[in-house]
XYZ file of C-alpha atoms in Angstrom:
661
model
C 79.597 -73.135 18.785
C 83.333 -72.967 20.110
C 83.603 -76.190 21.156
C 83.402 -77.416 17.559
C 87.087 -76.862 16.667
C 86.748 -78.835 13.416
C 84.158 -78.921 11.321
C 82.348 -82.141 10.915
C 82.839 -84.492 7.717
C 79.478 -85.153 6.306
C 79.621 -89.113 7.364
C 79.901 -88.125 10.849
C 77.383 -85.433 10.420
C 74.375 -87.971 8.734
C 75.487 -90.562 11.460
C 75.048 -88.082 14.379
C 71.700 -86.912 12.467
C 70.493 -90.564 12.025
C 71.301 -91.428 15.479
C 69.474 -88.355 16.868
C 66.667 -89.227 14.969
C 66.606 -92.616 15.570
C 66.901 -92.139 19.623
C 64.558 -89.124 20.072
C 61.898 -91.284 17.741
C 62.476 -94.320 20.410
C 61.649 -91.417 23.530
C 58.694 -90.152 21.622
C 57.040 -93.634 20.708
C 58.609 -95.748 23.480
C 59.198 -93.477 26.437
C 62.652 -95.356 26.990
C 65.581 -96.388 25.175
C 63.848 -99.935 24.757
C 66.031 -100.582 21.492
C 69.358 -102.194 21.491
C 71.319 -99.146 21.501
C 74.676 -101.277 20.236
C 72.843 -101.915 17.145
C 71.073 -98.898 16.661
C 74.539 -97.262 17.045
C 76.173 -99.237 14.344
C 73.098 -99.269 11.752
C 73.019 -95.693 12.119
C 76.932 -94.983 11.801
C 76.439 -97.531 8.466
C 73.395 -95.174 7.059
C 75.659 -92.386 8.111
C 78.796 -93.172 6.202
C 77.030 -94.181 3.123
C 75.284 -91.076 2.684
C 77.879 -88.796 3.721
C 80.469 -90.389 1.846
C 78.362 -89.951 -1.680
C 77.608 -86.298 -0.729
C 81.190 -85.708 -0.103
C 82.040 -86.538 -3.984
C 80.456 -83.387 -5.489
C 81.166 -79.767 -5.560
C 80.845 -77.459 -2.824
C 77.414 -75.691 -3.995
C 76.043 -79.176 -4.925
C 77.198 -80.800 -1.495
C 75.479 -78.259 0.469
C 72.167 -78.649 -1.444
C 72.328 -82.795 -1.171
C 72.988 -82.407 2.510
C 70.333 -80.107 2.976
C 67.975 -82.329 0.715
C 68.450 -85.605 2.409
C 68.673 -83.988 5.872
C 65.108 -82.560 5.261
C 64.240 -85.770 3.949
C 65.265 -88.123 6.695
C 63.613 -85.730 9.230
C 60.646 -85.768 7.427
C 60.806 -89.373 6.891
C 60.734 -89.765 10.904
C 58.264 -86.989 11.125
C 55.713 -88.983 9.102
C 56.544 -92.412 10.953
C 55.182 -90.589 14.099
C 51.928 -89.157 12.566
C 51.112 -92.591 10.692
C 51.825 -94.381 14.281
C 49.385 -91.585 15.647
C 46.766 -92.621 13.241
C 47.224 -96.412 12.825
C 48.915 -97.300 16.018
C 51.593 -99.234 13.815
C 54.548 -97.890 12.014
C 54.925 -97.529 8.400
C 56.682 -100.216 6.347
C 57.172 -98.097 3.401
C 57.889 -100.809 0.514
C 55.329 -102.983 1.754
C 52.353 -100.564 1.907
C 53.114 -99.054 -1.661
C 50.092 -100.980 -3.226
C 47.897 -99.186 -1.013
C 49.542 -95.579 -0.390
C 47.067 -93.882 -2.653
C 44.590 -94.556 -0.033
C 46.305 -92.473 2.558
C 44.458 -89.288 0.809
C 41.475 -90.591 2.036
C 42.655 -90.001 5.554
C 43.903 -86.407 5.154
C 41.277 -84.981 7.717
C 42.592 -87.522 10.234
C 46.065 -86.892 9.337
C 45.853 -83.290 10.081
C 44.481 -83.963 13.354
C 47.150 -85.861 14.010
C 49.728 -83.712 12.681
C 48.804 -80.952 15.271
C 48.656 -83.494 18.252
C 52.500 -84.789 17.171
C 53.760 -81.216 16.862
C 56.148 -81.302 19.745
C 57.484 -84.278 18.046
C 57.709 -83.072 14.736
C 59.688 -80.024 16.117
C 62.031 -82.275 17.642
C 62.720 -84.405 14.581
C 63.275 -81.102 12.625
C 66.033 -79.979 14.846
C 68.868 -81.046 12.525
C 67.496 -79.047 9.707
C 68.092 -75.900 11.679
C 71.356 -77.241 13.038
C 72.178 -77.791 9.304
C 71.365 -74.100 8.265
C 73.176 -72.686 11.234
C 76.487 -75.096 11.101
C 76.740 -73.557 7.428
C 77.118 -70.098 8.639
C 79.119 -71.413 11.774
C 81.293 -73.612 9.715
C 80.251 -76.458 11.965
C 80.011 -78.877 9.184
C 82.502 -79.307 5.788
C 80.535 -78.694 3.086
C 83.882 -79.351 0.502
C 84.381 -81.533 -2.033
C 86.468 -84.563 -0.759
C 88.888 -86.966 -2.805
C 87.775 -90.562 -4.174
C 89.585 -92.214 -1.314
C 87.121 -90.133 1.475
C 83.882 -92.274 -0.230
C 86.092 -95.695 0.104
C 87.145 -94.891 3.341
C 83.514 -93.801 4.291
C 82.202 -97.359 2.366
C 84.648 -99.239 4.565
C 83.657 -97.924 7.721
C 79.836 -98.629 6.713
C 80.817 -102.298 6.016
C 82.718 -102.537 9.039
C 79.399 -101.231 11.150
C 77.398 -103.157 9.356
C 79.759 -106.854 9.513
C 80.086 -106.195 13.099
C 76.223 -106.082 14.103
C 75.928 -109.029 11.767
C 78.506 -110.634 13.915
C 77.197 -110.131 16.792
C 73.462 -110.963 15.900
C 74.850 -114.518 14.684
C 76.387 -114.870 17.940
C 73.999 -113.866 20.169
C 70.575 -116.013 20.949
C 68.445 -117.447 18.484
C 65.654 -118.110 20.739
C 62.331 -117.002 19.533
C 61.711 -113.112 19.787
C 65.444 -112.666 20.323
C 67.298 -109.996 18.331
C 68.540 -112.199 15.704
C 65.054 -113.834 15.348
C 63.571 -110.410 14.707
C 66.119 -109.329 12.326
C 66.527 -112.092 10.170
C 62.690 -113.523 10.354
C 60.781 -110.841 9.895
C 58.360 -111.190 12.874
C 56.835 -107.893 13.311
C 57.567 -104.195 11.662
C 57.112 -103.084 15.134
C 59.165 -105.257 16.981
C 61.882 -104.122 14.166
C 61.625 -100.609 14.923
C 61.736 -101.271 18.811
C 65.079 -103.330 18.466
C 66.864 -101.817 15.456
C 65.303 -98.324 14.387
C 63.103 -97.225 11.540
C 65.826 -96.966 8.993
C 66.822 -100.798 9.398
C 63.139 -101.925 9.328
C 62.591 -100.099 6.003
C 65.801 -101.099 4.775
C 64.912 -104.666 5.556
C 61.479 -104.228 4.303
C 62.945 -102.888 0.997
C 65.112 -106.019 1.059
C 62.032 -108.446 1.073
C 60.399 -106.617 -1.354
C 63.272 -107.748 -3.927
C 64.437 -110.861 -2.325
C 61.096 -112.129 -0.912
C 60.158 -112.517 2.839
C 62.686 -115.032 4.671
C 61.598 -118.544 5.438
C 60.834 -119.096 9.397
C 61.035 -122.060 11.516
C 57.944 -123.671 13.598
C 58.731 -124.368 17.149
C 57.870 -128.092 16.364
C 57.872 -130.350 19.500
C 59.452 -133.546 18.019
C 57.404 -136.045 20.051
C 53.855 -134.747 19.434
C 54.699 -134.666 15.628
C 52.700 -138.016 14.966
C 49.854 -138.163 12.721
C 46.415 -137.460 14.314
C 44.553 -140.593 12.834
C 40.599 -140.016 12.030
C 38.788 -141.763 14.421
C 36.602 -144.849 13.187
C 32.712 -144.497 13.163
C 31.297 -145.744 16.576
C 27.842 -145.710 18.046
C 26.921 -142.329 18.103
C 26.592 -141.013 21.447
C 23.814 -138.741 22.913
C 26.378 -135.788 21.981
C 29.043 -136.411 19.260
C 32.363 -135.015 20.802
C 34.513 -136.321 18.014
C 37.087 -134.043 16.429
C 36.216 -131.231 13.929
C 39.048 -132.777 11.287
C 39.147 -133.970 7.836
C 40.375 -137.191 6.625
C 43.597 -135.470 4.689
C 46.398 -137.626 3.182
C 49.141 -135.235 4.835
C 51.694 -138.314 3.762
C 50.869 -137.342 0.114
C 51.083 -133.623 0.774
C 54.750 -134.052 2.236
C 55.850 -136.390 -0.249
C 55.078 -133.883 -3.109
C 55.904 -130.847 -1.314
C 57.761 -128.205 -2.850
C 59.863 -126.784 -0.095
C 60.762 -127.093 3.476
C 58.248 -124.336 4.573
C 55.213 -126.864 3.344
C 56.610 -130.004 4.954
C 57.107 -127.982 8.152
C 53.215 -127.113 8.042
C 52.382 -130.576 7.205
C 54.051 -131.438 10.172
C 52.512 -128.851 12.341
C 49.013 -129.753 11.672
C 50.006 -133.298 11.990
C 50.791 -132.422 15.595
C 47.383 -130.810 16.347
C 44.537 -132.783 17.794
C 41.857 -130.019 16.582
C 38.797 -128.808 18.472
C 36.211 -131.246 19.675
C 32.360 -131.229 18.423
C 29.929 -130.184 21.144
C 26.073 -129.997 21.820
C 26.064 -126.769 19.560
C 27.607 -128.818 16.353
C 25.065 -128.089 13.802
C 22.468 -125.891 15.760
C 22.255 -123.756 12.925
C 22.539 -126.374 9.970
C 21.111 -125.405 6.774
C 20.423 -121.748 7.754
C 20.792 -118.830 5.752
C 24.045 -116.640 6.967
C 24.510 -112.954 7.219
C 27.943 -111.910 8.278
C 28.611 -108.144 8.819
C 32.000 -106.753 9.416
C 31.155 -103.571 11.111
C 33.537 -100.356 10.519
C 34.958 -98.902 13.797
C 32.671 -100.991 15.809
C 32.940 -101.363 19.888
C 30.905 -102.684 22.501
C 30.237 -99.214 23.999
C 27.723 -98.642 20.890
C 25.393 -100.944 22.316
C 22.689 -99.621 24.548
C 18.998 -100.754 25.631
C 17.580 -97.518 24.290
C 19.761 -96.046 22.064
C 20.370 -99.124 19.831
C 17.852 -101.521 20.757
C 18.372 -103.449 17.783
C 21.737 -104.044 18.482
C 21.195 -104.647 22.261
C 18.629 -107.446 21.237
C 20.974 -109.168 18.941
C 23.863 -109.104 21.625
C 21.492 -110.412 24.607
C 19.249 -112.981 22.897
C 21.865 -115.056 20.939
C 25.328 -116.191 22.362
C 26.892 -113.543 24.601
C 30.207 -113.507 24.506
C 31.730 -111.852 27.657
C 35.323 -111.702 26.619
C 35.531 -111.080 23.136
C 38.534 -108.882 21.645
C 39.066 -107.120 18.338
C 43.006 -106.606 18.650
C 44.269 -103.701 16.122
C 46.148 -105.795 13.231
C 48.466 -104.122 10.792
C 46.811 -103.046 7.782
C 43.344 -101.308 9.402
C 40.044 -102.537 8.285
C 41.518 -105.032 5.615
C 43.263 -106.994 8.402
C 40.037 -107.006 10.212
C 38.257 -108.527 7.582
C 40.888 -111.177 7.070
C 40.877 -112.078 10.643
C 37.163 -112.242 10.673
C 36.368 -114.382 7.320
C 39.971 -116.710 7.483
C 40.424 -117.763 10.847
C 44.003 -116.793 10.267
C 46.471 -114.188 12.027
C 47.228 -111.264 9.543
C 50.492 -110.913 8.107
C 52.518 -107.943 9.274
C 54.316 -105.597 6.714
C 51.551 -106.708 4.143
C 48.041 -106.387 3.141
C 47.067 -110.035 3.642
C 43.535 -109.835 2.146
C 44.662 -107.969 -1.007
C 47.139 -110.352 -1.467
C 45.049 -113.500 -1.268
C 42.970 -111.459 -4.408
C 46.059 -110.870 -6.262
C 47.733 -114.058 -6.165
C 44.382 -115.894 -6.239
C 45.209 -117.991 -3.338
C 43.174 -121.269 -2.418
C 40.271 -120.177 0.478
C 39.117 -123.399 0.928
C 37.984 -122.784 4.364
C 36.472 -119.097 3.928
C 32.784 -119.510 4.556
C 32.024 -118.638 1.010
C 33.740 -121.539 -0.208
C 32.455 -123.626 2.194
C 28.938 -122.583 1.518
C 29.308 -122.704 -2.256
C 29.888 -126.671 -2.013
C 26.673 -126.955 -0.881
C 24.792 -124.734 -3.412
C 24.062 -121.555 -1.141
C 23.545 -118.174 -2.678
C 26.594 -116.094 -2.298
C 26.655 -112.371 -2.568
C 28.778 -109.716 -0.805
C 28.251 -105.913 -0.132
C 30.001 -103.106 0.402
C 28.762 -99.176 0.605
C 32.500 -97.772 -0.555
C 34.213 -98.305 -3.428
C 34.299 -102.195 -4.739
C 38.078 -101.974 -5.730
C 39.380 -100.606 -2.180
C 41.709 -102.477 -0.864
C 41.870 -104.903 -3.617
C 38.339 -106.179 -2.796
C 37.417 -106.476 -6.561
C 40.109 -109.554 -6.453
C 39.942 -110.798 -2.862
C 36.154 -111.263 -2.448
C 35.225 -113.054 -5.666
C 38.312 -115.474 -4.515
C 36.052 -115.972 -1.269
C 33.401 -117.369 -3.752
C 31.364 -113.917 -3.179
C 29.605 -112.057 -6.174
C 30.977 -108.740 -4.911
C 29.148 -105.370 -4.996
C 29.905 -101.901 -4.104
C 30.232 -98.236 -5.458
C 31.154 -98.109 -8.682
C 29.970 -101.702 -10.048
C 26.395 -101.602 -7.844
C 25.911 -99.541 -4.970
C 24.070 -96.063 -5.726
C 25.637 -93.667 -3.124
C 23.798 -90.653 -1.875
C 24.918 -87.241 -3.086
C 24.403 -83.517 -2.475
C 22.569 -81.318 -4.751
C 25.749 -80.651 -6.316
C 26.600 -84.364 -6.920
C 29.169 -84.707 -4.320
C 29.106 -88.248 -2.571
C 28.599 -88.252 0.878
C 31.213 -89.506 3.204
C 30.658 -92.005 4.524
C 27.831 -93.605 3.196
C 24.608 -94.985 4.938
C 24.711 -98.536 6.179
C 20.966 -98.197 6.282
C 21.011 -97.914 2.212
C 23.416 -100.689 1.646
C 20.856 -103.088 3.358
C 18.129 -101.272 1.414
C 19.550 -101.720 -2.009
C 20.907 -105.385 -1.476
C 17.661 -107.008 0.411
C 16.012 -107.949 -2.574
C 18.688 -109.464 -4.392
C 19.125 -112.428 -2.190
C 16.139 -113.141 0.285
C 14.239 -115.069 -2.482
C 17.188 -117.407 -2.660
C 17.553 -119.452 -0.114
C 19.711 -120.997 1.240
C 21.934 -117.763 1.121
C 24.799 -116.374 2.623
C 25.378 -112.709 2.370
C 28.495 -110.792 3.650
C 28.454 -106.996 4.042
C 31.320 -104.700 4.760
C 30.026 -101.392 6.397
C 31.317 -97.973 6.188
C 28.950 -95.522 8.564
C 31.099 -96.107 11.265
C 34.329 -94.523 9.702
C 36.487 -91.699 11.395
C 36.498 -88.773 11.763
C 33.780 -88.357 14.096
C 32.412 -85.076 14.009
C 29.431 -83.126 12.405
C 31.606 -81.411 9.933
C 33.374 -84.603 8.090
C 31.139 -87.070 8.919
C 27.513 -87.357 7.332
C 26.183 -90.226 9.679
C 27.239 -88.080 12.484
C 25.372 -85.153 11.036
C 22.463 -86.930 10.234
C 21.993 -88.737 13.474
C 23.376 -85.893 15.872
C 20.322 -85.112 17.127
C 19.745 -88.399 18.855
C 22.640 -88.055 20.813
C 22.860 -84.227 21.113
C 21.466 -83.888 24.911
C 24.243 -87.167 25.945
C 26.769 -85.871 28.996
C 29.859 -86.383 26.919
C 32.222 -84.624 24.331
C 31.289 -83.762 20.805
C 33.808 -86.350 19.539
C 32.303 -89.162 21.132
C 28.522 -87.796 20.343
C 29.833 -87.755 16.802
C 31.333 -91.688 17.190
C 27.672 -92.833 18.753
C 25.669 -90.834 16.199
C 27.354 -92.339 12.901
C 27.248 -96.090 14.437
C 23.256 -95.033 14.921
C 23.442 -95.776 10.969
C 24.655 -99.346 11.884
C 21.768 -99.463 14.703
C 19.034 -98.373 11.557
C 20.404 -100.974 9.384
C 20.163 -103.969 11.413
C 16.656 -103.015 12.631
C 15.775 -102.956 8.779
C 17.500 -106.189 8.102
C 15.751 -107.715 11.075
C 12.614 -106.557 10.256
C 12.513 -107.796 6.694
C 13.735 -111.333 7.706
C 10.702 -111.784 10.225
C 8.282 -110.468 7.772
C 9.522 -112.813 5.325
C 8.792 -115.645 8.139
C 12.671 -116.546 7.629
C 14.185 -115.006 10.843
C 13.911 -118.429 12.711
C 16.403 -120.056 9.848
C 18.936 -117.193 9.575
C 21.846 -116.660 11.690
C 23.425 -113.381 11.834
C 26.808 -112.556 12.565
C 28.356 -109.211 13.469
C 31.956 -108.404 14.600
C 34.144 -105.275 14.201
C 37.248 -104.691 11.825
C 38.539 -103.178 14.395
C 38.059 -100.675 17.621
C 37.893 -96.758 16.773
C 42.007 -97.012 16.907
C 42.492 -93.358 16.496
C 40.010 -92.066 19.151
C 40.975 -93.695 22.247
C 39.653 -90.839 24.333
C 36.390 -91.874 23.017
C 36.334 -95.385 24.418
C 37.962 -94.291 27.711
C 34.799 -91.442 28.117
C 32.358 -94.393 27.428
C 34.029 -96.736 29.488
C 34.143 -94.220 32.496
C 37.800 -94.820 33.009
C 41.181 -94.957 31.137
C 41.188 -98.050 29.330
C 44.608 -99.782 29.790
C 45.786 -99.568 26.353
C 47.886 -102.837 25.654
C 44.643 -105.425 26.257
C 41.365 -103.885 27.813
C 41.204 -101.508 25.181
C 40.512 -104.130 22.615
C 37.769 -105.872 24.275
C 34.662 -105.680 22.113
C 31.347 -107.528 21.291
C 30.631 -110.315 18.771
C 27.012 -111.256 17.938
C 26.066 -114.684 16.747
C 22.038 -114.605 16.932
C 19.206 -116.537 15.514
C 15.574 -116.112 15.604
C 15.008 -119.741 16.526
C 17.268 -119.357 19.642
C 14.935 -119.543 22.633
C 17.221 -118.395 25.473
C 20.784 -116.555 25.289
C 23.875 -118.795 25.792
C 26.397 -117.167 27.743
C 30.027 -117.540 26.944
C 32.526 -116.629 29.591
C 35.624 -118.213 27.262
C 38.087 -115.270 26.272
C 38.113 -115.320 22.398
C 38.638 -112.964 19.266
C 38.035 -112.218 15.860
C 40.201 -115.336 13.920
C 37.618 -117.537 15.999
C 34.645 -116.468 14.081
C 35.113 -118.886 11.504
C 35.454 -122.014 13.060
C 32.608 -121.134 15.913
C 30.406 -120.547 12.713
C 31.511 -123.226 10.944
C 30.454 -125.677 13.838
C 27.171 -124.052 14.496
C 26.264 -124.919 10.602
C 27.549 -128.287 11.004
C 30.055 -127.869 8.366
C 32.803 -130.533 7.260
C 35.871 -128.644 8.176
C 39.371 -129.095 9.537
C 39.849 -126.932 12.740
C 43.768 -128.018 13.049
C 44.247 -125.917 9.718
C 42.979 -122.804 11.113
C 44.725 -120.560 13.979
C 41.190 -119.811 15.274
C 39.192 -122.264 17.608
C 35.668 -122.778 17.852
C 34.797 -120.739 21.052
C 31.899 -123.173 21.839
C 34.423 -125.994 22.304
C 36.103 -127.587 25.045
C 39.415 -126.115 23.879
C 41.873 -124.108 26.156
C 40.933 -120.410 25.254
C 43.920 -118.212 23.490
C 44.010 -115.096 22.488
C 46.833 -113.369 20.428
C 47.713 -109.722 20.112
C 50.092 -108.415 17.387
C 52.504 -107.428 19.755
C 52.596 -111.003 21.264
C 50.809 -110.217 24.325
C 48.213 -113.351 24.837
C 45.226 -114.414 27.009
C 45.402 -118.150 27.893
C 43.364 -120.655 30.233
C 46.115 -119.688 33.048
C 46.695 -116.060 32.604
C 46.672 -112.369 30.598
C 50.063 -111.680 29.876
C 50.705 -108.161 28.465
C 53.791 -107.845 26.676
C 53.773 -104.131 26.358
C 54.588 -103.774 30.070
C 55.587 -107.492 31.046
C 52.686 -107.601 33.461
C 51.293 -111.051 34.048
C 47.631 -111.641 35.303
C 46.864 -115.106 36.727
C 43.204 -116.133 35.928
C 43.427 -119.097 38.345
C 44.884 -119.797 41.321
C 47.533 -121.624 39.960
C 50.944 -120.097 40.032
C 52.435 -118.690 36.233
C 56.238 -119.950 36.138
C 58.365 -118.361 33.539
C 58.505 -122.142 31.935
C 54.622 -121.736 31.333
C 55.187 -118.355 29.748
C 58.201 -119.730 27.665
C 55.780 -122.697 26.253
C 53.043 -120.031 25.721
C 55.353 -117.602 23.937
C 56.328 -120.414 21.658
C 52.906 -121.187 20.781
C 52.034 -118.088 19.997
C 55.076 -117.721 17.926
C 53.337 -120.622 15.875
C 50.629 -119.265 15.494
C 51.624 -116.140 13.576
C 54.492 -118.191 11.676
C 51.804 -120.768 10.675
C 49.583 -118.130 9.496
C 52.062 -116.307 7.359
C 53.235 -119.544 5.714
C 49.637 -120.587 5.012
C 49.163 -117.409 3.186
C 52.846 -117.400 1.369
C 52.616 -120.677 0.283
C 48.938 -120.828 -0.458
C 48.709 -123.806 1.622
C 45.185 -125.136 1.015
C 45.691 -125.587 -2.450
C 47.614 -128.812 -1.375
C 44.169 -129.903 -0.110
C 42.647 -130.642 -3.354
C 42.724 -134.002 -4.289
C 44.173 -134.998 -0.562
C 41.014 -134.969 1.447
C 39.252 -138.622 1.413
């Protein structure tokens, strides 16, 4: 390469390698240089000077070995990010996910498939290794040992790059979602990657592991922070429309608050009016409750001929025409967290797992609410009972927790190898006798039959039910997906038959919601939809089932809603005493304005659909959507995510003990 007259020093080489990797990664992931190139350049130079300066301190042979090893590690790490994103639709925060890293081996077949699908990007990200090997022979890179002052110079340049970046960040806007806000407040792993790059995101992730997550500031309107008084009892109207709130002594919580975060949260909750009771309040009061989180479920599974039981449950209960299952950060566990807590999952951690490890107070989960009413509580899963730390988190929500390893008897081959995935029908059949005679009961199921991959060679349920879909005019992967979901249909058929045979279907409510869509197989959803689904919002539209045998006719709900709305909605239907101000989700059946939040801060409000992935605004009314309205909604969405994270980190519900009157 005749243009390289002087060999590149290692600090320069590593700076260029990292900048190349970051920019190539941005092009592959975002199809544009959507991040801030200024910060990308400064932080790449900082990393490069530190790594290159340290490598330069050794003898020539050691320098080459270190340089080759570190360049390879950097390239492989960026390749791993591409594959991880292809599998989970999220970027890998390495340090935050250490606690569940071993579970990645459970996805090896999926990872292998996505390595092949990401081959072009992987090859582009491996080019620096090839350049390095050629560069040694062509003398393009200086592998000679340098004096100590070279390290000092490199570290000084790295420090200058860092300080310049920090200076400009602090001089820039501090508004929500600004570069400053993203950098200092750990808003989102994906946002940090997009704005500052992969290495900076992981550097900050490691720092937070040691120093703790940064404090955040809610966007509170000072004129709306007055305490909302609990209304005095009045003669009951025909329909009680008073707020679903408790008489909480917020002043006492503020007085004893150990830090500013608890004070902020309390002020926020005081500023909320809560959702109102309505004609459906207490409709299912005293009923048994069966709640199923369905693995990889999508609305395209339901068909009147193929899945008559699911079709019946969907269309003879509450019919939600605009329900969404956003793709949260930690796959199934975060989907469960949203379903069961009414809170938004926190990026960079496994929220449900943390509640179990820290034994957070889970005051408003359905298990804890019904425990106070002396319900029989059980939870069942047809996979390892310890997976995602459920052996800690689910008992902490009140459930007697059962799974493979402490209860469930998995099906095996003749050689003793356990089938994957296990049967949802077996899950139902093995569990029903344990609780059906203990009314009132609340039973929670986490299914697994719908787990990827969706082919007859790697999915036992797809293989088992393939004949039922063999003649469908669709791809083999789509057939595999529909086939494995038929095991859920069988399970629900058996469950419903047992309830009806015992004569308790008319005072039992069944709730079924997905943990997530089949996020690694968008072409499956596209094929079943009959068109390519828009990937920012439309792809996540799903079905929610809330059904009881007592319902004489369906109730059609056109309100836009999502998974965090399940808990407050079912709490209202059961007539439970809960405080709607302290949940992020809303009672779907109340008169509150609709709001659906997505991880990338897209939202659906009463007036519009805002798609953050492309900046589009789709009005839902004839009213013009102003920038001021979008800014206001952005602040509201910002608060929803911030409040959820602060509730989790501060274990806020523990402050309710002794302060509810």
